[in-house]
Amino acid sequence: MQKKWKPLKGPQTDALKSKADILFYGGAAGGGKTDLLIGAAHTQHTRSIIFRREYPQLRAIIDRTMELLCEQGKYNKSSLVWALEDGRNIEFGAVQHIGDERKYQGRPHDLKAFDELTHFTEMQFRTLCGWLRSADANQRCRVIATGNPPTDSEGEWIIRFFAPWLDKTYPHPAKPKELRWFTTLEGKDKEVENGKSFRFKGELIVPKSRTFIPAHVEDNPYYMESGYKSTLQALPEPLRSKLLYGDFGVDREDNPYQLIPTEWLEQAILRYETRNTQATLSCIGVDVARGGNDKTVLTLRYENWFEVQRVYPGSSTRTGDVVAQLVLAARGTSHCKVHVDVIGVGSSVFDSLRRIMGNSVIAMNSAQASDAKDKSGQLGFVNKRAEWWWYLRETLDPASGNGVALPNDRELLSDLAAPRWRLTVRGIQVEAKDSIIRRIGRSPDKGDSLVYANAIEQVAGSGFLDYYGGMVE
Ligand SMILES: Nc1ncnc2c1ncn2[C@@H]1O[C@H](COP(=O)(O)OP(=O)(O)OP(=O)(O)O)[C@@H](O)[C@H]1O
Ligand SMILES: [Mg+2]
């Protein structure tokens, strides 16, 4: 008898062992993606189906199963089913035309496997996942999909489906292998905290877990020995990065109205290493939590270098005095400015800090009118909020040469990439905080705090020169 298939060390093993209901094992070419599907069917499942979008594309997978399984069962060429001696079945399927997925209706399998997921439509995938069940209560049911990063907009749905891992602007980014729970309510996917079932409009909803595990060609010794890597290296961009590194970010475009391009943010993150150690603390931005679920975030800016942010849960920063103490501790002996958000609870923090630190504490009221102009001197702003956010955009613009450096924090990155803007007759307008919250599902506290730390504000009643003149305490 032939030996059983064993996973390669590293991500292929992690993928096989993953507890996720829906796993996407994706990325670089040659990382052992297709083999994982065959291996999982062969070692962990009793009734499996492996899909490709088109029948001819199944050829290579079927050939590989011939190598692996020929002594362990029989393959029926017309029904495309392996019947293995140990009772397992492995079937192959394709859904070339839209609607073909209905052919598989009511056909239960405990493993639904999709090779090259980017070729399938979202509807096909969701429909085919529908009949995931087993008559045996002890048999685990799961979906495994594999694929290279999408090369066209057709595959964009995968970035949305696995957004916590693949969408750089997702508000709660996840690490590879991490399980995240999702439900589909009223046709929309929603991330929920855990796998506990709950009632929604009378219906019992059971969340399903998803994860993403990146595949790398380096993890496949069979391919590394064959020099396959150099073949990938010779490809033109962006194919090279997509297939060699499985880079899902290459060539994906920002929303045209995104205020700060993701590319600029990434460049600022790359500059983080080179901190100017002579730089002094210039400003602390304070965004105060509005409720228990929000965060209070302190951003320390050393000239053009932003320190990793200090984050405190809203529940532990309920009073102005508590936040004021945190700010005092962060400021130490420095004489830096402190920019405090004063809307709502922030005003009591401002009062506390003003009492202690005097005029170096500046109230940031984003609703206030702005009389500033953009760098070109042509455009005004609807309010202070737009002015400060635009000013951050200008400082991050690689053309400005400011060399601003940001810490590598994906939540901060997604906060800063979140707002959209538009031009109105009153000037530049930046998307309202409430609208961002609706879109990203949380308050962009880290982004706001950083915007405050970056802003240049005058102390009320003093001239612009006073600001640069140093302390007015
Ligand atoms: N667990 C394993 N055991 C033995 N051989 C393996 C294993 N995983 C992968 N291989 C070998 O590596 C080859 C490439 O793997 P596979 O076809 O699964 O990669 P892939 O990620 O699907 O590549 P592509 O991106 O080209 O589709 C397989 O044909 C097989 O020879
Ligand atoms: Mg493959």
Short mmCIF file of C-alpha atoms and ligand atoms in Angstrom, two decimals:
data_model
loop_
_atom_site.label_atom_id
_atom_site.label_comp_id
_atom_site.label_asym_id
_atom_site.label_seq_id
_atom_site.Cartn_x
_atom_site.Cartn_y
_atom_site.Cartn_z
CA MET A 1 0.00 0.00 0.00
CA GLN A 2 1.17 3.55 -0.81
CA LYS A 3 2.02 5.95 1.95
CA LYS A 4 -0.62 8.43 3.05
CA TRP A 5 -0.27 12.03 1.96
CA LYS A 6 1.39 14.21 4.59
CA PRO A 7 1.32 18.02 4.67
CA LEU A 8 4.51 20.01 4.12
CA LYS A 9 5.92 21.64 7.25
CA GLY A 10 4.76 25.21 7.81
CA PRO A 11 1.68 26.85 6.37
CA GLN A 12 0.34 23.74 4.62
CA THR A 13 0.29 21.94 7.98
CA ASP A 14 -1.28 24.99 9.66
CA ALA A 15 -3.90 25.06 6.95
CA LEU A 16 -4.73 21.38 7.33
CA LYS A 17 -5.05 21.77 11.10
CA SER A 18 -6.96 25.04 11.01
CA LYS A 19 -10.29 24.98 12.83
CA ALA A 20 -11.85 27.52 10.47
CA ASP A 21 -15.16 26.66 8.84
CA ILE A 22 -13.96 28.52 5.76
CA LEU A 23 -10.26 28.62 5.09
CA PHE A 24 -8.53 30.51 2.33
CA TYR A 25 -5.07 29.13 1.73
CA GLY A 26 -3.73 31.53 -0.78
CA GLY A 27 -0.97 33.55 -2.15
CA ALA A 28 2.16 32.63 -3.97
CA ALA A 29 2.29 30.16 -6.83
CA GLY A 30 3.60 26.69 -6.08
CA GLY A 31 3.00 26.91 -2.34
CA GLY A 32 1.27 23.53 -2.26
CA LYS A 33 -2.26 24.88 -2.51
CA THR A 34 -3.80 22.29 -4.78
CA ASP A 35 -2.07 19.48 -2.92
CA LEU A 36 -3.66 20.69 0.32
CA LEU A 37 -7.14 20.15 -1.11
CA ILE A 38 -6.33 16.63 -2.22
CA GLY A 39 -4.58 15.92 1.08
CA ALA A 40 -7.47 17.17 3.20
CA ALA A 41 -9.96 15.09 1.21
CA HIS A 42 -7.71 12.09 1.48
CA THR A 43 -6.89 12.28 5.19
CA GLN A 44 -9.68 14.18 6.97
CA HIS A 45 -12.95 13.88 5.10
CA THR A 46 -15.34 11.18 3.99
CA ARG A 47 -17.26 12.88 1.19
CA SER A 48 -15.33 15.60 -0.56
CA ILE A 49 -15.77 17.59 -3.70
CA ILE A 50 -13.02 19.59 -5.36
CA PHE A 51 -14.16 22.31 -7.73
CA ARG A 52 -12.44 24.16 -10.51
CA ARG A 53 -14.29 26.69 -12.57
CA GLU A 54 -13.94 24.69 -15.82
CA TYR A 55 -13.72 20.95 -16.45
CA PRO A 56 -10.47 21.05 -18.51
CA GLN A 57 -8.77 22.79 -15.56
CA LEU A 58 -9.43 19.68 -13.46
CA ARG A 59 -6.98 17.69 -15.56
CA ALA A 60 -3.87 18.49 -13.48
CA ILE A 61 -5.61 17.79 -10.17
CA ILE A 62 -6.95 14.49 -11.41
CA ASP A 63 -3.47 13.55 -12.66
CA ARG A 64 -2.04 14.36 -9.24
CA THR A 65 -4.66 12.17 -7.52
CA MET A 66 -3.69 9.36 -9.90
CA GLU A 67 -0.14 9.61 -8.55
CA LEU A 68 -1.26 9.71 -4.96
CA LEU A 69 -4.27 7.43 -4.82
CA CYS A 70 -3.93 4.87 -7.62
CA GLU A 71 -3.27 2.01 -5.22
CA GLN A 72 -5.87 3.04 -2.71
CA GLY A 73 -9.09 3.00 -4.65
CA LYS A 74 -10.83 3.26 -7.98
CA TYR A 75 -11.49 6.30 -10.11
CA ASN A 76 -14.65 6.51 -12.19
CA LYS A 77 -13.89 8.62 -15.24
CA SER A 78 -17.47 9.38 -16.18
CA SER A 79 -18.76 10.41 -12.77
CA LEU A 80 -15.38 11.97 -11.79
CA VAL A 81 -15.41 10.22 -8.44
CA TRP A 82 -12.70 8.42 -6.52
CA ALA A 83 -14.02 5.62 -4.31
CA LEU A 84 -11.23 4.83 -1.87
CA GLU A 85 -10.91 1.49 -0.12
CA ASP A 86 -11.31 3.09 3.29
CA GLY A 87 -14.77 4.28 2.27
CA ARG A 88 -13.87 7.87 1.41
CA ASN A 89 -15.18 9.53 -1.74
CA ILE A 90 -13.49 12.34 -3.62
CA GLU A 91 -15.47 13.93 -6.39
CA PHE A 92 -14.49 16.61 -8.92
CA GLY A 93 -16.79 19.33 -10.15
CA ALA A 94 -16.88 22.42 -12.34
CA VAL A 95 -19.27 25.31 -12.78
CA GLN A 96 -18.20 26.82 -16.07
CA HIS A 97 -21.39 28.75 -16.73
CA ILE A 98 -23.27 30.93 -14.31
CA GLY A 99 -26.09 28.78 -12.97
CA ASP A 100 -24.13 25.51 -13.24
CA GLU A 101 -23.82 25.61 -9.48
CA ARG A 102 -27.46 24.54 -9.29
CA LYS A 103 -26.43 21.11 -10.60
CA TYR A 104 -24.84 20.52 -7.21
CA GLN A 105 -27.93 21.50 -5.28
CA GLY A 106 -28.82 19.10 -2.49
CA ARG A 107 -25.57 17.17 -2.84
CA PRO A 108 -24.06 17.05 0.64
CA HIS A 109 -20.30 16.93 1.16
CA ASP A 110 -18.29 17.41 4.32
CA LEU A 111 -15.44 19.07 2.40
CA LYS A 112 -16.14 21.62 -0.26
CA ALA A 113 -12.82 22.50 -1.84
CA PHE A 114 -12.26 25.27 -4.38
CA ASP A 115 -9.08 25.45 -6.38
CA GLU A 116 -8.25 28.91 -7.75
CA LEU A 117 -11.10 30.66 -6.01
CA THR A 118 -10.54 33.86 -8.00
CA HIS A 119 -12.06 32.18 -11.06
CA PHE A 120 -15.41 31.64 -9.33
CA THR A 121 -18.05 34.28 -8.86
CA GLU A 122 -19.09 35.17 -5.35
CA MET A 123 -22.56 33.83 -6.03
CA GLN A 124 -21.21 30.48 -7.23
CA PHE A 125 -19.01 30.14 -4.18
CA ARG A 126 -21.73 31.03 -1.71
CA THR A 127 -24.24 28.75 -3.42
CA LEU A 128 -21.89 25.78 -3.58
CA CYS A 129 -20.99 26.19 0.09
CA GLY A 130 -24.67 25.75 0.87
CA TRP A 131 -24.79 21.97 1.00
CA LEU A 132 -22.03 21.51 3.47
CA ARG A 133 -23.15 18.77 5.78
CA SER A 134 -22.57 15.20 6.82
CA ALA A 135 -24.91 12.45 7.97
CA ASP A 136 -22.24 11.55 10.52
CA ALA A 137 -22.39 13.94 13.48
CA ASN A 138 -18.72 13.25 14.24
CA GLN A 139 -17.54 14.24 10.80
CA ARG A 140 -16.19 17.76 10.66
CA CYS A 141 -17.51 19.90 7.78
CA ARG A 142 -15.41 22.62 6.23
CA VAL A 143 -14.70 24.71 3.16
CA ILE A 144 -11.15 25.12 1.90
CA ALA A 145 -10.37 27.48 -0.92
CA THR A 146 -7.05 28.20 -2.54
CA GLY A 147 -5.90 30.77 -4.98
CA ASN A 148 -3.41 33.30 -6.23
CA PRO A 149 -4.25 36.95 -5.61
CA PRO A 150 -6.91 38.29 -8.00
CA THR A 151 -5.48 39.73 -11.20
CA ASP A 152 -8.63 41.62 -12.17
CA SER A 153 -11.61 43.23 -10.50
CA GLU A 154 -13.66 40.02 -10.86
CA GLY A 155 -11.75 38.54 -7.94
CA GLU A 156 -12.23 41.60 -5.74
CA TRP A 157 -15.02 39.86 -3.85
CA ILE A 158 -12.38 37.62 -2.24
CA ILE A 159 -10.69 40.65 -0.72
CA ARG A 160 -14.06 41.60 0.78
CA PHE A 161 -14.88 38.06 1.90
CA PHE A 162 -11.53 37.72 3.69
CA ALA A 163 -11.25 41.43 4.46
CA PRO A 164 -9.65 41.15 7.93
CA TRP A 165 -6.58 39.61 6.28
CA LEU A 166 -6.59 41.00 2.77
CA ASP A 167 -8.14 44.45 2.87
CA LYS A 168 -5.51 46.87 4.10
CA THR A 169 -8.15 49.35 5.16
CA TYR A 170 -10.21 46.86 7.19
CA PRO A 171 -10.83 48.39 10.62
CA HIS A 172 -9.99 45.27 12.66
CA PRO A 173 -7.17 43.57 10.81
CA ALA A 174 -6.46 39.90 11.59
CA LYS A 175 -3.25 37.91 11.61
CA PRO A 176 -2.76 34.85 9.39
CA LYS A 177 -4.40 31.76 10.96
CA GLU A 178 -6.49 33.86 13.34
CA LEU A 179 -10.15 32.80 13.40
CA ARG A 180 -12.77 35.48 12.80
CA TRP A 181 -16.51 34.91 13.01
CA PHE A 182 -19.04 36.06 10.47
CA THR A 183 -22.75 35.95 9.89
CA THR A 184 -24.77 36.99 6.93
CA LEU A 185 -27.66 39.16 8.09
CA GLU A 186 -30.11 40.50 5.54
CA GLY A 187 -27.72 39.65 2.74
CA LYS A 188 -24.75 41.42 4.30
CA ASP A 189 -21.71 39.83 5.90
CA LYS A 190 -21.07 41.03 9.39
CA GLU A 191 -18.18 40.21 11.63
CA VAL A 192 -19.27 39.15 15.12
CA GLU A 193 -17.23 38.64 18.27
CA ASN A 194 -17.36 34.90 18.58
CA GLY A 195 -19.03 31.72 17.40
CA LYS A 196 -21.95 31.87 19.85
CA SER A 197 -25.31 31.49 18.18
CA PHE A 198 -27.87 34.27 18.64
CA ARG A 199 -31.39 35.21 17.58
CA PHE A 200 -31.98 37.77 14.88
CA LYS A 201 -35.59 38.62 14.00
CA GLY A 202 -36.68 35.30 15.46
CA GLU A 203 -34.14 33.26 13.54
CA LEU A 204 -31.31 31.33 15.20
CA ILE A 205 -28.04 32.50 13.65
CA VAL A 206 -24.88 30.43 13.96
CA PRO A 207 -21.74 32.39 13.06
CA LYS A 208 -19.10 30.69 10.93
CA SER A 209 -15.38 31.14 11.27
CA ARG A 210 -13.05 32.22 8.51
CA THR A 211 -9.33 32.48 8.24
CA PHE A 212 -6.58 33.15 5.74
CA ILE A 213 -3.22 31.41 5.67
CA PRO A 214 -0.64 32.65 3.19
CA ALA A 215 1.19 30.08 1.07
CA HIS A 216 4.80 30.66 0.02
CA VAL A 217 6.80 28.89 -2.63
CA GLU A 218 9.71 28.75 -0.15
CA ASP A 219 7.63 26.35 1.94
CA ASN A 220 7.49 23.83 -0.86
CA PRO A 221 10.81 21.94 -0.99
CA TYR A 222 9.71 20.08 -4.11
CA TYR A 223 9.42 23.32 -6.03
CA MET A 224 12.40 25.05 -4.44
CA GLU A 225 14.66 22.22 -5.60
CA SER A 226 13.35 22.54 -9.13
CA GLY A 227 14.38 26.19 -9.47
CA TYR A 228 10.74 27.24 -9.86
CA LYS A 229 11.40 30.34 -7.79
CA SER A 230 13.72 31.77 -10.43
CA THR A 231 11.00 31.23 -13.05
CA LEU A 232 8.65 33.34 -10.93
CA GLN A 233 11.35 35.95 -10.37
CA ALA A 234 11.69 36.39 -14.11
CA LEU A 235 8.04 37.38 -14.57
CA PRO A 236 7.13 41.00 -15.29
CA GLU A 237 5.46 43.10 -12.57
CA PRO A 238 2.81 43.05 -11.19
CA LEU A 239 2.54 39.33 -11.95
CA ARG A 240 5.90 38.73 -10.33
CA SER A 241 4.84 40.07 -6.91
CA LYS A 242 1.46 38.42 -7.13
CA LEU A 243 2.78 34.97 -7.91
CA LEU A 244 6.06 35.12 -6.02
CA TYR A 245 4.89 36.73 -2.80
CA GLY A 246 1.16 36.26 -3.11
CA ASP A 247 0.79 39.98 -2.70
CA PHE A 248 -2.91 40.80 -2.58
CA GLY A 249 -2.17 44.51 -2.39
CA VAL A 250 -0.37 44.97 -5.67
CA ASP A 251 -2.30 47.07 -8.13
CA ARG A 252 -5.40 47.37 -6.02
CA GLU A 253 -6.74 50.83 -6.25
CA ASP A 254 -7.96 53.11 -3.50
CA ASN A 255 -11.41 54.60 -3.62
CA PRO A 256 -11.00 57.67 -5.87
CA TYR A 257 -12.20 59.93 -3.04
CA GLN A 258 -9.94 58.47 -0.37
CA LEU A 259 -8.38 61.45 1.37
CA ILE A 260 -4.92 60.02 2.04
CA PRO A 261 -3.64 57.47 -0.49
CA THR A 262 -2.70 54.13 1.09
CA GLU A 263 0.58 54.25 -0.78
CA TRP A 264 1.64 57.45 1.04
CA LEU A 265 0.78 55.87 4.39
CA GLU A 266 2.82 52.81 3.57
CA GLN A 267 5.79 54.94 2.60
CA ALA A 268 5.54 56.77 5.94
CA ILE A 269 5.52 53.41 7.76
CA LEU A 270 8.66 52.35 5.93
CA ARG A 271 10.40 55.49 7.18
CA TYR A 272 9.66 54.65 10.82
CA GLU A 273 12.99 52.95 11.47
CA THR A 274 15.02 56.06 10.85
CA ARG A 275 14.02 58.16 13.80
CA ASN A 276 15.93 61.33 14.34
CA THR A 277 17.02 60.79 17.94
CA GLN A 278 17.69 64.50 18.38
CA ALA A 279 14.03 65.27 17.68
CA THR A 280 12.12 66.73 20.60
CA LEU A 281 8.55 66.05 21.62
CA SER A 282 6.52 68.61 19.68
CA CYS A 283 2.94 67.76 20.46
CA ILE A 284 0.62 65.28 22.11
CA GLY A 285 -2.70 64.64 20.36
CA VAL A 286 -5.49 63.47 22.64
CA ASP A 287 -8.64 61.83 21.38
CA VAL A 288 -10.95 61.15 24.31
CA ALA A 289 -13.23 58.10 24.34
CA ARG A 290 -16.90 58.98 24.01
CA GLY A 291 -18.16 55.75 25.50
CA GLY A 292 -17.07 52.48 27.03
CA ASN A 293 -16.40 50.87 23.64
CA ASP A 294 -14.25 53.71 22.36
CA LYS A 295 -10.63 54.26 23.15
CA THR A 296 -8.74 57.19 24.51
CA VAL A 297 -5.67 57.58 22.33
CA LEU A 298 -2.57 59.65 22.99
CA THR A 299 -0.27 60.36 20.06
CA LEU A 300 3.21 61.68 20.77
CA ARG A 301 4.78 63.50 17.86
CA TYR A 302 8.52 64.11 17.82
CA GLU A 303 8.77 66.67 15.02
CA ASN A 304 8.02 64.48 11.98
CA TRP A 305 8.16 61.13 13.81
CA PHE A 306 5.06 59.66 15.47
CA GLU A 307 5.57 57.28 18.37
CA VAL A 308 3.52 54.06 18.67
CA GLN A 309 0.24 55.33 20.06
CA ARG A 310 -0.80 54.93 23.69
CA VAL A 311 -4.26 53.44 23.86
CA TYR A 312 -6.56 53.22 26.90
CA PRO A 313 -10.03 51.67 27.04
CA GLY A 314 -12.89 54.16 27.37
CA SER A 315 -14.07 52.36 30.50
CA SER A 316 -10.85 53.26 32.35
CA THR A 317 -10.71 56.87 31.16
CA ARG A 318 -14.12 58.15 32.17
CA THR A 319 -13.06 61.35 33.93
CA GLY A 320 -11.09 64.31 32.73
CA ASP A 321 -8.66 64.00 35.63
CA VAL A 322 -7.70 60.44 34.73
CA VAL A 323 -6.89 61.41 31.15
CA ALA A 324 -5.10 64.53 32.33
CA GLN A 325 -2.82 62.38 34.49
CA LEU A 326 -2.00 60.15 31.51
CA VAL A 327 -1.12 63.19 29.43
CA LEU A 328 1.03 64.65 32.21
CA ALA A 329 2.92 61.38 32.53
CA ALA A 330 3.44 61.19 28.76
CA ARG A 331 4.66 64.78 28.56
CA GLY A 332 7.23 64.35 31.35
CA THR A 333 9.50 67.38 31.55
CA SER A 334 8.86 68.42 27.98
CA HIS A 335 7.16 71.71 27.14
CA CYS A 336 5.25 70.40 24.16
CA LYS A 337 1.81 71.46 23.04
CA VAL A 338 -1.16 69.31 23.93
CA HIS A 339 -4.03 69.18 21.44
CA VAL A 340 -7.19 67.92 23.08
CA ASP A 341 -10.39 67.05 21.36
CA VAL A 342 -13.04 69.07 23.20
CA ILE A 343 -16.26 67.71 21.81
CA GLY A 344 -18.28 65.98 24.51
CA VAL A 345 -16.26 64.35 27.29
CA GLY A 346 -13.06 65.86 25.92
CA SER A 347 -14.02 69.22 27.38
CA SER A 348 -13.52 68.04 30.95
CA VAL A 349 -10.07 66.71 30.02
CA PHE A 350 -9.30 70.08 28.50
CA ASP A 351 -10.44 71.89 31.65
CA SER A 352 -8.32 69.64 33.86
CA LEU A 353 -5.24 70.02 31.67
CA ARG A 354 -5.66 73.76 31.24
CA ARG A 355 -5.67 74.17 35.00
CA ILE A 356 -2.35 72.35 35.25
CA MET A 357 -0.55 73.26 32.06
CA GLY A 358 -2.05 76.56 31.03
CA ASN A 359 -1.92 77.84 27.48
CA SER A 360 0.13 75.03 26.01
CA VAL A 361 -3.08 73.02 26.06
CA ILE A 362 -5.16 73.73 23.01
CA ALA A 363 -8.81 72.89 22.50
CA MET A 364 -9.49 71.09 19.24
CA ASN A 365 -13.03 71.78 18.14
CA SER A 366 -13.44 70.13 14.79
CA ALA A 367 -16.82 71.74 14.08
CA GLN A 368 -15.38 75.26 14.23
CA ALA A 369 -15.04 77.31 11.07
CA SER A 370 -11.64 77.41 9.42
CA ASP A 371 -10.05 80.37 7.68
CA ALA A 372 -7.01 78.40 6.52
CA LYS A 373 -6.18 77.60 2.91
CA ASP A 374 -4.61 74.52 1.40
CA LYS A 375 -0.96 74.53 0.28
CA SER A 376 -1.86 75.96 -3.10
CA GLY A 377 -3.56 78.87 -1.37
CA GLN A 378 -6.64 78.31 -3.50
CA LEU A 379 -8.92 76.09 -1.47
CA GLY A 380 -10.58 76.71 1.84
CA PHE A 381 -12.10 74.28 4.30
CA VAL A 382 -15.62 73.61 5.48
CA ASN A 383 -14.42 73.33 9.08
CA LYS A 384 -11.41 72.70 11.25
CA ARG A 385 -11.79 68.98 10.87
CA ALA A 386 -11.28 69.25 7.11
CA GLU A 387 -8.36 71.63 7.61
CA TRP A 388 -6.49 69.30 9.97
CA TRP A 389 -7.10 66.17 7.96
CA TRP A 390 -6.05 67.93 4.75
CA TYR A 391 -2.97 69.23 6.48
CA LEU A 392 -2.05 65.64 7.39
CA ARG A 393 -2.54 64.69 3.77
CA GLU A 394 -0.19 67.47 2.73
CA THR A 395 2.44 66.44 5.26
CA LEU A 396 2.28 62.83 4.09
CA ASP A 397 2.43 63.73 0.41
CA PRO A 398 5.78 62.31 -0.75
CA ALA A 399 6.18 65.43 -2.87
CA SER A 400 6.27 67.58 0.28
CA GLY A 401 9.48 65.84 1.33
CA ASN A 402 8.60 66.14 5.02
CA GLY A 403 9.80 62.60 5.72
CA VAL A 404 6.95 61.95 8.15
CA ALA A 405 7.26 58.54 9.79
CA LEU A 406 4.33 56.53 11.13
CA PRO A 407 4.37 53.40 13.31
CA ASN A 408 3.44 50.12 11.66
CA ASP A 409 -0.06 49.71 13.07
CA ARG A 410 -2.67 48.40 10.67
CA GLU A 411 -5.54 49.78 12.67
CA LEU A 412 -4.00 53.25 12.49
CA LEU A 413 -3.37 52.76 8.79
CA SER A 414 -6.97 51.81 8.18
CA ASP A 415 -8.18 54.81 10.25
CA LEU A 416 -6.05 57.16 8.20
CA ALA A 417 -7.08 55.57 4.92
CA ALA A 418 -10.77 55.62 5.86
CA PRO A 419 -12.00 59.19 5.31
CA ARG A 420 -13.19 60.33 1.92
CA TRP A 421 -13.38 63.92 0.81
CA ARG A 422 -15.18 66.16 -1.61
CA LEU A 423 -15.05 69.68 -2.82
CA THR A 424 -18.01 71.87 -1.95
CA VAL A 425 -18.70 75.54 -2.59
CA ARG A 426 -17.52 76.19 0.96
CA GLY A 427 -14.24 74.41 0.34
CA ILE A 428 -12.82 70.99 1.09
CA GLN A 429 -15.06 68.76 3.14
CA VAL A 430 -13.90 65.60 4.89
CA GLU A 431 -16.35 62.78 5.50
CA ALA A 432 -18.15 63.15 8.83
CA LYS A 433 -17.00 60.96 11.68
CA ASP A 434 -20.45 59.36 11.99
CA SER A 435 -20.40 58.38 8.35
CA ILE A 436 -16.96 56.80 8.73
CA ILE A 437 -18.17 54.92 11.80
CA ARG A 438 -21.10 53.57 9.79
CA ARG A 439 -18.81 52.47 7.00
CA ILE A 440 -15.99 50.90 9.01
CA GLY A 441 -18.01 49.82 12.03
CA ARG A 442 -15.95 51.58 14.69
CA SER A 443 -14.69 54.95 15.71
CA PRO A 444 -11.39 55.94 14.02
CA ASP A 445 -9.91 57.11 17.34
CA LYS A 446 -6.30 56.40 16.44
CA GLY A 447 -6.60 58.37 13.23
CA ASP A 448 -8.21 61.38 14.93
CA SER A 449 -5.64 61.41 17.70
CA LEU A 450 -2.85 61.46 15.13
CA VAL A 451 -4.54 64.23 13.19
CA TYR A 452 -4.67 66.34 16.37
CA ALA A 453 -1.00 65.68 17.09
CA ASN A 454 -0.08 66.80 13.58
CA ALA A 455 -2.26 69.88 13.42
CA ILE A 456 -0.90 73.37 13.81
CA GLU A 457 -3.25 75.39 15.96
CA GLN A 458 -3.07 78.81 17.45
CA VAL A 459 -3.89 79.39 21.06
CA ALA A 460 -7.11 81.36 21.11
CA GLY A 461 -6.41 85.03 21.49
CA SER A 462 -2.75 84.79 20.53
CA GLY A 463 -1.13 85.39 17.17
CA PHE A 464 0.23 82.75 14.85
CA LEU A 465 3.78 83.81 15.71
CA ASP A 466 3.17 83.03 19.36
CA TYR A 467 2.64 79.45 18.39
CA TYR A 468 6.18 79.25 17.08
CA GLY A 469 7.46 81.59 19.72
CA GLY A 470 7.36 78.73 22.21
CA MET A 471 5.45 78.44 25.43
CA VAL A 472 2.81 80.95 26.31
CA GLU A 473 2.37 79.42 29.72
N1 LIG B 1 2.25 17.71 1.04
C1 LIG B 1 2.90 17.41 -0.08
N2 LIG B 1 3.49 16.22 -0.23
C2 LIG B 1 4.19 15.93 -1.34
N3 LIG B 1 4.33 16.77 -2.39
C3 LIG B 1 3.78 17.99 -2.31
C4 LIG B 1 3.02 18.38 -1.16
N4 LIG B 1 2.58 19.64 -1.37
C5 LIG B 1 3.02 20.00 -2.59
N5 LIG B 1 3.75 19.02 -3.15
C6 LIG B 1 4.44 19.02 -4.44
O1 LIG B 1 4.56 20.36 -4.93
C7 LIG B 1 3.91 20.47 -6.18
C8 LIG B 1 3.23 21.82 -6.26
O2 LIG B 1 2.21 21.91 -5.33
P1 LIG B 1 0.79 22.44 -5.72
O3 LIG B 1 0.43 22.08 -7.10
O4 LIG B 1 -0.13 22.04 -4.65
O5 LIG B 1 1.10 24.01 -5.64
P2 LIG B 1 0.08 25.18 -5.95
O6 LIG B 1 0.26 26.18 -4.85
O7 LIG B 1 -1.27 24.67 -6.20
O8 LIG B 1 0.71 25.78 -7.28
P3 LIG B 1 -0.01 26.73 -8.38
O9 LIG B 1 0.02 28.10 -7.81
O10 LIG B 1 0.92 26.56 -9.53
O11 LIG B 1 -1.37 26.18 -8.58
C9 LIG B 1 2.92 19.32 -6.23
O12 LIG B 1 2.63 18.94 -7.54
C10 LIG B 1 3.68 18.26 -5.49
O13 LIG B 1 4.60 17.63 -6.34
MG MG B 2 -2.56 24.85 -7.81
#
